[in-house]
Structure formats: structure tokens, C-alpha cells
PDB file of C-alpha atoms in Angstrom:
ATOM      1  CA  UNK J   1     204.073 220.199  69.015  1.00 48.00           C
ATOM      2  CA  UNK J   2     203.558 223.671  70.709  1.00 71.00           C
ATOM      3  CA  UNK J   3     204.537 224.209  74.342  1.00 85.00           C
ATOM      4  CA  UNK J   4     201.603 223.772  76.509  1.00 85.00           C
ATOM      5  CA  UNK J   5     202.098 227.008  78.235  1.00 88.00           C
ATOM      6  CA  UNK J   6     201.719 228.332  74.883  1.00 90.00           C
ATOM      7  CA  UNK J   7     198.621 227.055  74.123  1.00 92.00           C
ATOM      8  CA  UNK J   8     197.047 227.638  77.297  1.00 93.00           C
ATOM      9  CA  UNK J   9     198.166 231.275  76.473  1.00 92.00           C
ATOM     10  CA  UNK J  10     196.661 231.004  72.721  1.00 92.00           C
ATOM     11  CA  UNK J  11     193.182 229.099  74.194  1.00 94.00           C
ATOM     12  CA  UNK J  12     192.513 232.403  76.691  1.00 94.00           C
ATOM     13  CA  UNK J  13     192.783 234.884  74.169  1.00 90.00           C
ATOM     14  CA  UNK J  14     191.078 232.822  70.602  1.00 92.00           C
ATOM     15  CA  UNK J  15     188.622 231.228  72.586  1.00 95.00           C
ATOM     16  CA  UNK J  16     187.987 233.320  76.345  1.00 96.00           C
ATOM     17  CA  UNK J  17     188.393 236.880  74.925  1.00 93.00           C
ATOM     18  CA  UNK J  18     185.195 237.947  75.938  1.00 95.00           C
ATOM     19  CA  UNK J  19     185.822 236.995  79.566  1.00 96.00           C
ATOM     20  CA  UNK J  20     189.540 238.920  79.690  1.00 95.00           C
ATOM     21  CA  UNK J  21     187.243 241.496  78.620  1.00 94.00           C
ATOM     22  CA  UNK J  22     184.525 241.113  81.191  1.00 96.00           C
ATOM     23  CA  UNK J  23     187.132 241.029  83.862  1.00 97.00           C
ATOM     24  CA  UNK J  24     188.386 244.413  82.832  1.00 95.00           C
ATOM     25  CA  UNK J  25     184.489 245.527  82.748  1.00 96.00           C
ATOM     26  CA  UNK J  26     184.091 244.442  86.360  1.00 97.00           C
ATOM     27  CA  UNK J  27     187.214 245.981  87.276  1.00 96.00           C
ATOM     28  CA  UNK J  28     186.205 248.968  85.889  1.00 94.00           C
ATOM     29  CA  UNK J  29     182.886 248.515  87.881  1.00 95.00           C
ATOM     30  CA  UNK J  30     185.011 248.346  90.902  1.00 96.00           C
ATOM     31  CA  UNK J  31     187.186 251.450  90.907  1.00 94.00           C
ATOM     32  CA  UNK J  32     184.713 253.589  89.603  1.00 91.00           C
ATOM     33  CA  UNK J  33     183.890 253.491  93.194  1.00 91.00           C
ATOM     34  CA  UNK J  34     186.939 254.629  94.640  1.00 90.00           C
ATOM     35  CA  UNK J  35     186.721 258.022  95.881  1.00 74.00           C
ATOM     36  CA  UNK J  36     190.482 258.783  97.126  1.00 65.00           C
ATOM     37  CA  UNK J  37     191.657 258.826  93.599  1.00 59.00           C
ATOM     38  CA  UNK J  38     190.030 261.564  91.763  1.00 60.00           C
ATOM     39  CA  UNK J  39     193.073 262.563  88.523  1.00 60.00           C
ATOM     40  CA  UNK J  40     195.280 259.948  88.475  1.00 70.00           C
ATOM     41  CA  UNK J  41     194.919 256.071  87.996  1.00 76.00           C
ATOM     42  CA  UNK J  42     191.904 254.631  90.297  1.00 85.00           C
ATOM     43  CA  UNK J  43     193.537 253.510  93.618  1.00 88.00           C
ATOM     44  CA  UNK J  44     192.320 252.796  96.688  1.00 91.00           C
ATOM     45  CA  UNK J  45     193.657 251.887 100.005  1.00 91.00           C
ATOM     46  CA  UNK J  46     191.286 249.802 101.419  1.00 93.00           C
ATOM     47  CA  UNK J  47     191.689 245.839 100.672  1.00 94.00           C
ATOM     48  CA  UNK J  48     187.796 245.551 101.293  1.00 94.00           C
ATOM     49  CA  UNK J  49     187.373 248.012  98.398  1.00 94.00           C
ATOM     50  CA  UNK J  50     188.753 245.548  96.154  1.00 96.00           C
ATOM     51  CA  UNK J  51     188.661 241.977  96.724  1.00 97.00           C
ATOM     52  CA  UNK J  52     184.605 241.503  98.227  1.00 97.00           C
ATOM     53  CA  UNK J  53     183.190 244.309  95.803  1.00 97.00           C
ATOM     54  CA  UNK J  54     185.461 242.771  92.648  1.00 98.00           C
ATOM     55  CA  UNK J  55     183.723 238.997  93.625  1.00 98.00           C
ATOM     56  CA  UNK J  56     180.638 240.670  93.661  1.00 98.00           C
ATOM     57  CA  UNK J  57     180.625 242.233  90.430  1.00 98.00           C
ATOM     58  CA  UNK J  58     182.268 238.609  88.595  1.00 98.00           C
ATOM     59  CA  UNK J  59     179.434 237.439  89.752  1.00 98.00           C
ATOM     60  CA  UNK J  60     176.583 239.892  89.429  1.00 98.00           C
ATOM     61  CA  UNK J  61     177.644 239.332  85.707  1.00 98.00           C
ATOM     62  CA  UNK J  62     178.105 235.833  85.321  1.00 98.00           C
ATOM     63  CA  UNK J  63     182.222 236.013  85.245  1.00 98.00           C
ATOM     64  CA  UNK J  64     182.709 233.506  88.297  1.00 97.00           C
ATOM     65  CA  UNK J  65     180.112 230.857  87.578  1.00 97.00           C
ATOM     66  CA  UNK J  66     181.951 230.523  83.932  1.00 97.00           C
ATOM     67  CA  UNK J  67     185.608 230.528  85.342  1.00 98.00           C
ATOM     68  CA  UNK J  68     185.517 227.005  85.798  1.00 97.00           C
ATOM     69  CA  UNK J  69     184.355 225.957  82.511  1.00 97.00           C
ATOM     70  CA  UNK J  70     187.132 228.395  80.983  1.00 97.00           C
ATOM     71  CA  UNK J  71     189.645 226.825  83.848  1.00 97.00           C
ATOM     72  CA  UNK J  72     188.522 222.877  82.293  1.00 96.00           C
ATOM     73  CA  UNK J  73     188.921 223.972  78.728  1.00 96.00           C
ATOM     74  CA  UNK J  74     192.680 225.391  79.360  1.00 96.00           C
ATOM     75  CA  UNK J  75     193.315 222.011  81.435  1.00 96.00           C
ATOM     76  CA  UNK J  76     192.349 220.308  77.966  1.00 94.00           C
ATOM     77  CA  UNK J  77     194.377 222.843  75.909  1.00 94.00           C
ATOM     78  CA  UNK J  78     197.814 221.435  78.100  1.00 92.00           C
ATOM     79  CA  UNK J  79     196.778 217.848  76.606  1.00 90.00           C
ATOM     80  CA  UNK J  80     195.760 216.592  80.180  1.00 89.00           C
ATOM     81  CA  UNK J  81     192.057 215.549  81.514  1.00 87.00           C
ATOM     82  CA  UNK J  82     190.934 217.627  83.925  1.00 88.00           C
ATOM     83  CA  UNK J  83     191.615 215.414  87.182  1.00 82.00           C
ATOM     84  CA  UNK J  84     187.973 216.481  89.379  1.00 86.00           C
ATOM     85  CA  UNK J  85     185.139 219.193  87.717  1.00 91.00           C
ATOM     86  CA  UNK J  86     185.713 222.466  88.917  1.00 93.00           C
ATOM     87  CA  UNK J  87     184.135 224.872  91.449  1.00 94.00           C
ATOM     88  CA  UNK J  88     183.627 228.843  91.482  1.00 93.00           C
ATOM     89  CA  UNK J  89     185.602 228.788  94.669  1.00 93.00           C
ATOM     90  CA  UNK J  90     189.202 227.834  95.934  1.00 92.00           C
ATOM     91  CA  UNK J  91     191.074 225.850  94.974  1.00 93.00           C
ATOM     92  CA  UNK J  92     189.995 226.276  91.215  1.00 96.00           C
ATOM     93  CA  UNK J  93     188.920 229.785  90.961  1.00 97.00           C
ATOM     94  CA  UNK J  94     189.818 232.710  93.835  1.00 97.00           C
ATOM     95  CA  UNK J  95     189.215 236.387  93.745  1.00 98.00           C
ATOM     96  CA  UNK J  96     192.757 238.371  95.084  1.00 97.00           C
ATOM     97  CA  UNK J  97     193.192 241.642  95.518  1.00 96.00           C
ATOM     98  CA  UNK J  98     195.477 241.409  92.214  1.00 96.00           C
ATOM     99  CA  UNK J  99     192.401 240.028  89.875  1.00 97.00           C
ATOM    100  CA  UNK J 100     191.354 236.070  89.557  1.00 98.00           C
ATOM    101  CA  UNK J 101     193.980 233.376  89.296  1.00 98.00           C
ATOM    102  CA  UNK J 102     192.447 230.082  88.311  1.00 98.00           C
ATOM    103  CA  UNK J 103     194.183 226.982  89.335  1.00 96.00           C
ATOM    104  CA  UNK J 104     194.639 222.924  88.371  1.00 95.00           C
ATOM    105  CA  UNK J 105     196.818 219.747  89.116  1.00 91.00           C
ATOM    106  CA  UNK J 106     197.839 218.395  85.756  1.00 88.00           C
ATOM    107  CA  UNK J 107     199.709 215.183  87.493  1.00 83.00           C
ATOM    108  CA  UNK J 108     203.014 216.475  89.494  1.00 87.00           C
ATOM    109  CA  UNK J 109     202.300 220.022  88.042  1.00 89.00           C
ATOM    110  CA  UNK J 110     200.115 223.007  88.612  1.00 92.00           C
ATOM    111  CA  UNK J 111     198.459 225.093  85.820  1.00 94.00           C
ATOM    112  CA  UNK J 112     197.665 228.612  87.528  1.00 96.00           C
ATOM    113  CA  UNK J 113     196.273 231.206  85.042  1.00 96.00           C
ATOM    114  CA  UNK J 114     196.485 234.575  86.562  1.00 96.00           C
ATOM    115  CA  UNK J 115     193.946 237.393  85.392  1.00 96.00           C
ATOM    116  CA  UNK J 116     195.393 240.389  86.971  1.00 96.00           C
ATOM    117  CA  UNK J 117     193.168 243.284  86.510  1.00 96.00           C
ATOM    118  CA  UNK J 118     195.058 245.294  89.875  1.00 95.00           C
ATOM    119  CA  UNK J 119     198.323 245.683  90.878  1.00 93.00           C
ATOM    120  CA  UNK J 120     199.334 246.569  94.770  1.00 94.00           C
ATOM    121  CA  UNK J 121     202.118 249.389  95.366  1.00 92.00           C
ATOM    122  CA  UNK J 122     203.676 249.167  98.517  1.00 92.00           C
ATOM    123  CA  UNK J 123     204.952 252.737 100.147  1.00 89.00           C
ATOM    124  CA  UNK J 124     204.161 254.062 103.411  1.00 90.00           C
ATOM    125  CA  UNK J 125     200.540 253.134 102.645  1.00 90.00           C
ATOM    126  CA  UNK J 126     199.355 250.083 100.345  1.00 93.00           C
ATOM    127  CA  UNK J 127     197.917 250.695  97.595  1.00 92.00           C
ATOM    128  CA  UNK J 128     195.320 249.097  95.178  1.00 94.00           C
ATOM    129  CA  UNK J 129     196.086 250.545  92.054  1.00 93.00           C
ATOM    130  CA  UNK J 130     193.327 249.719  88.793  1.00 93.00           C
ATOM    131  CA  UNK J 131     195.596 248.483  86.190  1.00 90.00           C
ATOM    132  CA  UNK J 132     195.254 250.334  82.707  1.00 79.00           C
ATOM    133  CA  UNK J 133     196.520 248.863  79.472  1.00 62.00           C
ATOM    134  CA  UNK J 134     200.055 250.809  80.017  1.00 53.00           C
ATOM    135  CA  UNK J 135     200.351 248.966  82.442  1.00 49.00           C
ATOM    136  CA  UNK J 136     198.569 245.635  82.323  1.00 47.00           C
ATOM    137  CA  UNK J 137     201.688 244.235  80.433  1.00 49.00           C
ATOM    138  CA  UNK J 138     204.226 245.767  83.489  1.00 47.00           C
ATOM    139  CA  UNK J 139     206.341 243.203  85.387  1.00 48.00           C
ATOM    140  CA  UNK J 140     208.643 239.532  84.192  1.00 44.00           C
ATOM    141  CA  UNK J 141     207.582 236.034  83.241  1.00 49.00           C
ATOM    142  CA  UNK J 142     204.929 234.868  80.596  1.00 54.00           C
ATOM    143  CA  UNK J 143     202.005 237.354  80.128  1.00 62.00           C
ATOM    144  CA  UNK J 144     199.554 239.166  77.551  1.00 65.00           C
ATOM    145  CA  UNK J 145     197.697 242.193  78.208  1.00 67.00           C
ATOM    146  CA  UNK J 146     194.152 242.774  76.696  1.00 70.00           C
ATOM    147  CA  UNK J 147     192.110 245.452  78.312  1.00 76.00           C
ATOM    148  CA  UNK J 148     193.712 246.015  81.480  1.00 86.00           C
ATOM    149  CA  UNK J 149     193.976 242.571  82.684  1.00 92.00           C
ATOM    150  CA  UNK J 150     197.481 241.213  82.642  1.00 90.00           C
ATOM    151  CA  UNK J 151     196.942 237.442  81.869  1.00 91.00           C
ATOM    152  CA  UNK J 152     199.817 235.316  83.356  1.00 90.00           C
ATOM    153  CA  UNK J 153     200.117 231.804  82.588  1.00 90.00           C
ATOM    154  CA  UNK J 154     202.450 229.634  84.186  1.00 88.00           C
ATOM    155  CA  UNK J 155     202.879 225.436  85.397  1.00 85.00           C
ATOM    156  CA  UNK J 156     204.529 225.092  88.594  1.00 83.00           C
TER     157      UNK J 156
END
């Protein structure tokens, strides 16, 4: 029997493609409205820029209302029943300023599934940098790029 990391990883990308993808769209959506970075990879400074106008857009097209339907079917994918149905809201499904992690107990454990679709460089400024797909697959741990949305998947 596969690992149930593993699977959860297989079940987002055979089976929830098209939302990876739809998170990159909305992402897209998002920094398109940046103005302060006009060559280089969209960035902005602002946190508002990012995390109210990125909700906004999951849910102008339908992303955030399916996240916990996805979230259920990767609880099932681990082998356990999901323990209560799941909201569009915290604790199952929140909008960072990274992307959308969604979140479940499975008994002593927690599944958290990590869509990041941003990534934050800290200087003398912060800064909310669009992830592309050179990058999407930057950084340690478990993780799959498709897009430019770094999917992490991980049980605490």
C-alpha cells in the first residue's frame, strides 16, 4: 500500500488538475494588477494587494466554494473519513499571502495541502513575489509544481 502522503499528492494532480490550474489563473488575475513591477517577475509590496484581491478572484470564479469538496476527497484519498463537512473558510480552507493551504484532522494528525501560487522575499522591504513555473518547484519538503502553484502536501 502507497504512502498516504503520496496519494494525497497523486489525487491533486489526476483528479484536481483543473483547480491547480485555476489557482494559477487567479493568481495571474492578481498580479496583473501590480503596478511596481513593470520587467521583472510581478511583485508587489503591499499585503492588501495580495491576500483580499487573490480571495476575491477564487471566488469570483468558483475556486473557493469547490476547495472543500477537493479538501474531503484528499481526506478520503489518506484512507480516513472526513471527521465534520467542510467550509470555504478557516479552519478548512484559508487564503495567505503565499496561495491557499487547505487543512483536516485525520485522528491525532493534520493533513494541510498547501497551494502556493506566491512566495514572500524578505529584504529591506517585503515582498510579494508571483511565483512562475521556475520557480513554483523552489524550496525543501514534499511538493509538485504545475503552473505556478507549488503544491505542498504534508501530515503533521
Amino acid at each position: 500500500m502507497s504512502d498516504p502522503t503520496d496519494r494525497v499528492e497523486r489525487r491533486v494532480f489526476e483528479d484536481h488538475g483543473d483547480v491547480v490550474e485555476a489557482i494559477g489563473r487567479c493568481a495571474d488575475a492578481v498580479a496583473a494588477e501590480w503596478d511596481e513591477s513593470p520587467t521583472d517577475a510581478a511583485w508587489t509590496t503591499d499585503r492588501d494587494a495580495v491576500v483580499p484581491a487573490f480571495e476575491r478572484a477564487l471566488d469570483a470564479a468558483g475556486v473557493l466554494a469547490h476547495l472543500p469538496r477537493v479538501l474531503s476527497d484528499l481526506v478520503t484519498a489518506t484512507g480516513h473519513p472526513m471527521p465534520a463537512p467542510p467550509v470555504a473558510a478557516p479552519p478548512y480552507v484559508v487564503v495567505t499571502s503565499e496561495g491557499v493551504v487547505l487543512r483536516a484532522s485525520l485522528g491525532e494528525e493534520r493533513l494541510v495541502v498547501s497551494f502556493d501560487a506566491f512566495r514572500i522575499e524578505r529584504g529591506d522591504d517585503v515582498r510579494y513575489v508571483r511565483r512562475d513555473d521556475a520557480t513554483a518547484g523552489a524550496g525543501t519538503g514534499r511538493q509538485t509544481a504545475s503552473g505556478g502553484v507549488r503544491v505542498r502536501v504534508e501530515r503533521r
